[in-house]
Amino acid sequence: MPKAKSDSKAADSRLKRKGAGTGRKQTKKAAKDPNKPKRPPSAFFVFMADFREQYKKDHPNNKSVAAVGKACGEEWKSLSEEEKAPYVDRALKKKEEYEITLQAYNKKLEGKDDEEGSDKSKSEVNDEDEDEEDEEDEDDD
């Protein structure tokens, strides 16, 4: 029995030396803004949306998402550049729309920051004006 105790003590000391059990600190992710516009789909995802509808019509009994994804990937790979062109164009249009909405979103965020700063200064100015008026009213009495 004494031998087993010494083995466990040695193992414990090795674990302590190596820092076992000390996990990394988990950093908190910044909260996502629900108002932020979503990124546009790529040409493949634009194709996939159309393909999914057609695949459901052709295979009404198939409920497997993986099967649809595999079939879509194989079909996309077999397409030529000319056949992919309409999907690429639609994806580019969606990307342009996204960039416009993202710029508007960013301007809106910047505007909120500016307004908050100006509101504080306005309230401080208003407080000073009220103090001056109070002093003038006291002087008149």
CSV table of C-alpha atoms in Angstrom, one decimal:
chain,number,residue,atom,x,y,z
A,1,MET,CA,0.0,0.0,0.0
A,2,PRO,CA,2.7,2.6,0.8
A,3,LYS,CA,3.9,2.4,-2.8
A,4,ALA,CA,0.5,3.4,-4.2
A,5,LYS,CA,0.4,6.5,-2.0
A,6,SER,CA,3.8,7.7,-3.2
A,7,ASP,CA,2.8,7.1,-6.8
A,8,SER,CA,-0.3,9.2,-6.4
A,9,LYS,CA,1.6,12.0,-4.7
A,10,ALA,CA,4.2,12.1,-7.6
A,11,ALA,CA,1.4,12.2,-10.1
A,12,ASP,CA,-0.3,15.1,-8.2
A,13,SER,CA,2.9,17.1,-8.1
A,14,ARG,CA,3.5,16.6,-11.8
A,15,LEU,CA,0.0,17.8,-12.6
A,16,LYS,CA,0.5,20.9,-10.5
A,17,ARG,CA,3.8,21.7,-12.2
A,18,LYS,CA,2.4,21.4,-15.6
A,19,GLY,CA,-0.5,23.6,-14.7
A,20,ALA,CA,-3.1,21.0,-15.4
A,21,GLY,CA,-6.6,22.1,-14.5
A,22,THR,CA,-5.9,25.8,-15.0
A,23,GLY,CA,-8.0,26.7,-18.0
A,24,ARG,CA,-7.6,29.7,-20.2
A,25,LYS,CA,-9.7,32.7,-19.4
A,26,GLN,CA,-12.6,32.9,-21.7
A,27,THR,CA,-12.9,36.2,-23.3
A,28,LYS,CA,-16.4,37.5,-23.8
A,29,LYS,CA,-17.4,38.2,-27.4
A,30,ALA,CA,-18.8,41.6,-28.2
A,31,ALA,CA,-22.6,41.5,-28.5
A,32,LYS,CA,-23.8,41.4,-32.1
A,33,ASP,CA,-26.0,44.2,-33.2
A,34,PRO,CA,-29.3,42.8,-34.5
A,35,ASN,CA,-29.8,45.9,-36.7
A,36,LYS,CA,-26.5,45.4,-38.6
A,37,PRO,CA,-27.2,44.3,-42.2
A,38,LYS,CA,-26.5,40.7,-43.1
A,39,ARG,CA,-23.6,39.9,-45.4
A,40,PRO,CA,-24.7,39.1,-49.0
A,41,PRO,CA,-24.7,35.5,-50.3
A,42,SER,CA,-22.0,34.4,-52.6
A,43,ALA,CA,-22.8,33.2,-56.2
A,44,PHE,CA,-22.9,29.6,-55.0
A,45,PHE,CA,-25.5,30.4,-52.3
A,46,VAL,CA,-27.6,32.3,-54.9
A,47,PHE,CA,-27.4,29.2,-57.1
A,48,MET,CA,-28.2,27.0,-54.1
A,49,ALA,CA,-31.4,28.8,-53.4
A,50,ASP,CA,-32.7,28.2,-56.9
A,51,PHE,CA,-31.3,24.6,-57.0
A,52,ARG,CA,-33.0,23.8,-53.7
A,53,GLU,CA,-36.5,24.7,-55.0
A,54,GLN,CA,-35.9,22.6,-58.2
A,55,TYR,CA,-34.5,19.7,-56.2
A,56,LYS,CA,-37.6,19.6,-53.9
A,57,LYS,CA,-39.9,19.5,-56.9
A,58,ASP,CA,-37.9,16.7,-58.5
A,59,HIS,CA,-37.4,14.7,-55.3
A,60,PRO,CA,-40.4,15.3,-53.0
A,61,ASN,CA,-39.7,12.3,-50.7
A,62,ASN,CA,-36.1,13.4,-49.9
A,63,LYS,CA,-35.9,15.2,-46.5
A,64,SER,CA,-32.1,15.0,-46.1
A,65,VAL,CA,-30.4,18.4,-46.1
A,66,ALA,CA,-27.0,16.7,-46.7
A,67,ALA,CA,-28.3,15.0,-49.9
A,68,VAL,CA,-29.5,18.4,-51.2
A,69,GLY,CA,-26.2,20.0,-50.3
A,70,LYS,CA,-24.2,17.3,-52.0
A,71,ALA,CA,-26.3,17.3,-55.2
A,72,CYS,CA,-26.0,21.1,-55.3
A,73,GLY,CA,-22.3,21.1,-54.9
A,74,GLU,CA,-21.8,18.5,-57.6
A,75,GLU,CA,-24.1,20.5,-59.9
A,76,TRP,CA,-22.2,23.7,-59.2
A,77,LYS,CA,-18.9,22.1,-60.0
A,78,SER,CA,-20.2,20.8,-63.3
A,79,LEU,CA,-21.4,24.2,-64.5
A,80,SER,CA,-19.2,26.2,-66.9
A,81,GLU,CA,-18.3,29.8,-66.3
A,82,GLU,CA,-20.9,30.9,-68.7
A,83,GLU,CA,-23.6,29.0,-66.9
A,84,LYS,CA,-22.4,30.5,-63.5
A,85,ALA,CA,-22.4,34.0,-64.9
A,86,PRO,CA,-26.1,34.9,-64.0
A,87,TYR,CA,-25.6,33.8,-60.4
A,88,VAL,CA,-22.3,35.8,-60.2
A,89,ASP,CA,-24.2,38.9,-61.5
A,90,ARG,CA,-27.0,38.5,-59.0
A,91,ALA,CA,-24.5,38.0,-56.2
A,92,LEU,CA,-22.6,41.2,-57.3
A,93,LYS,CA,-25.9,43.2,-57.3
A,94,LYS,CA,-26.7,41.9,-53.8
A,95,LYS,CA,-23.2,42.8,-52.7
A,96,GLU,CA,-23.6,46.4,-54.0
A,97,GLU,CA,-26.9,46.7,-52.1
A,98,TYR,CA,-25.3,45.4,-49.0
A,99,GLU,CA,-22.5,48.0,-49.2
A,100,ILE,CA,-25.0,50.8,-49.6
A,101,THR,CA,-27.0,49.6,-46.6
A,102,LEU,CA,-23.8,49.1,-44.6
A,103,GLN,CA,-22.7,52.6,-45.3
A,104,ALA,CA,-26.1,53.9,-44.2
A,105,TYR,CA,-25.9,51.8,-41.0
A,106,ASN,CA,-22.4,53.0,-40.2
A,107,LYS,CA,-23.4,56.7,-40.7
A,108,LYS,CA,-26.4,56.1,-38.4
A,109,LEU,CA,-24.0,54.7,-35.7
A,110,GLU,CA,-21.7,57.7,-36.1
A,111,GLY,CA,-24.7,60.0,-35.8
A,112,LYS,CA,-25.7,58.4,-32.5
A,113,ASP,CA,-22.2,58.9,-31.1
A,114,ASP,CA,-22.2,62.6,-32.2
A,115,GLU,CA,-25.7,63.2,-30.8
A,116,GLU,CA,-24.8,61.7,-27.4
A,117,GLY,CA,-21.8,64.0,-27.1
A,118,SER,CA,-23.8,67.1,-28.2
A,119,ASP,CA,-26.6,66.3,-25.9
A,120,LYS,CA,-24.3,66.3,-22.9
A,121,SER,CA,-22.8,69.7,-23.9
A,122,LYS,CA,-26.3,71.1,-24.5
A,123,SER,CA,-27.4,70.0,-21.0
A,124,GLU,CA,-24.3,71.5,-19.5
A,125,VAL,CA,-24.9,74.8,-21.3
A,126,ASN,CA,-28.5,74.8,-20.3
A,127,ASP,CA,-27.6,74.3,-16.6
A,128,GLU,CA,-25.1,77.2,-16.8
A,129,ASP,CA,-27.8,79.4,-18.4
A,130,GLU,CA,-30.3,78.6,-15.7
A,131,ASP,CA,-27.7,79.3,-13.0
A,132,GLU,CA,-27.0,82.7,-14.5
A,133,GLU,CA,-30.8,83.5,-14.7
A,134,ASP,CA,-31.2,82.5,-11.1
A,135,GLU,CA,-28.4,84.9,-10.1
A,136,GLU,CA,-29.9,87.7,-12.1
A,137,ASP,CA,-33.3,87.2,-10.5
A,138,GLU,CA,-31.8,87.3,-7.0
A,139,ASP,CA,-30.0,90.6,-7.9
A,140,ASP,CA,-33.3,92.2,-9.0
A,141,ASP,CA,-34.9,91.5,-5.6
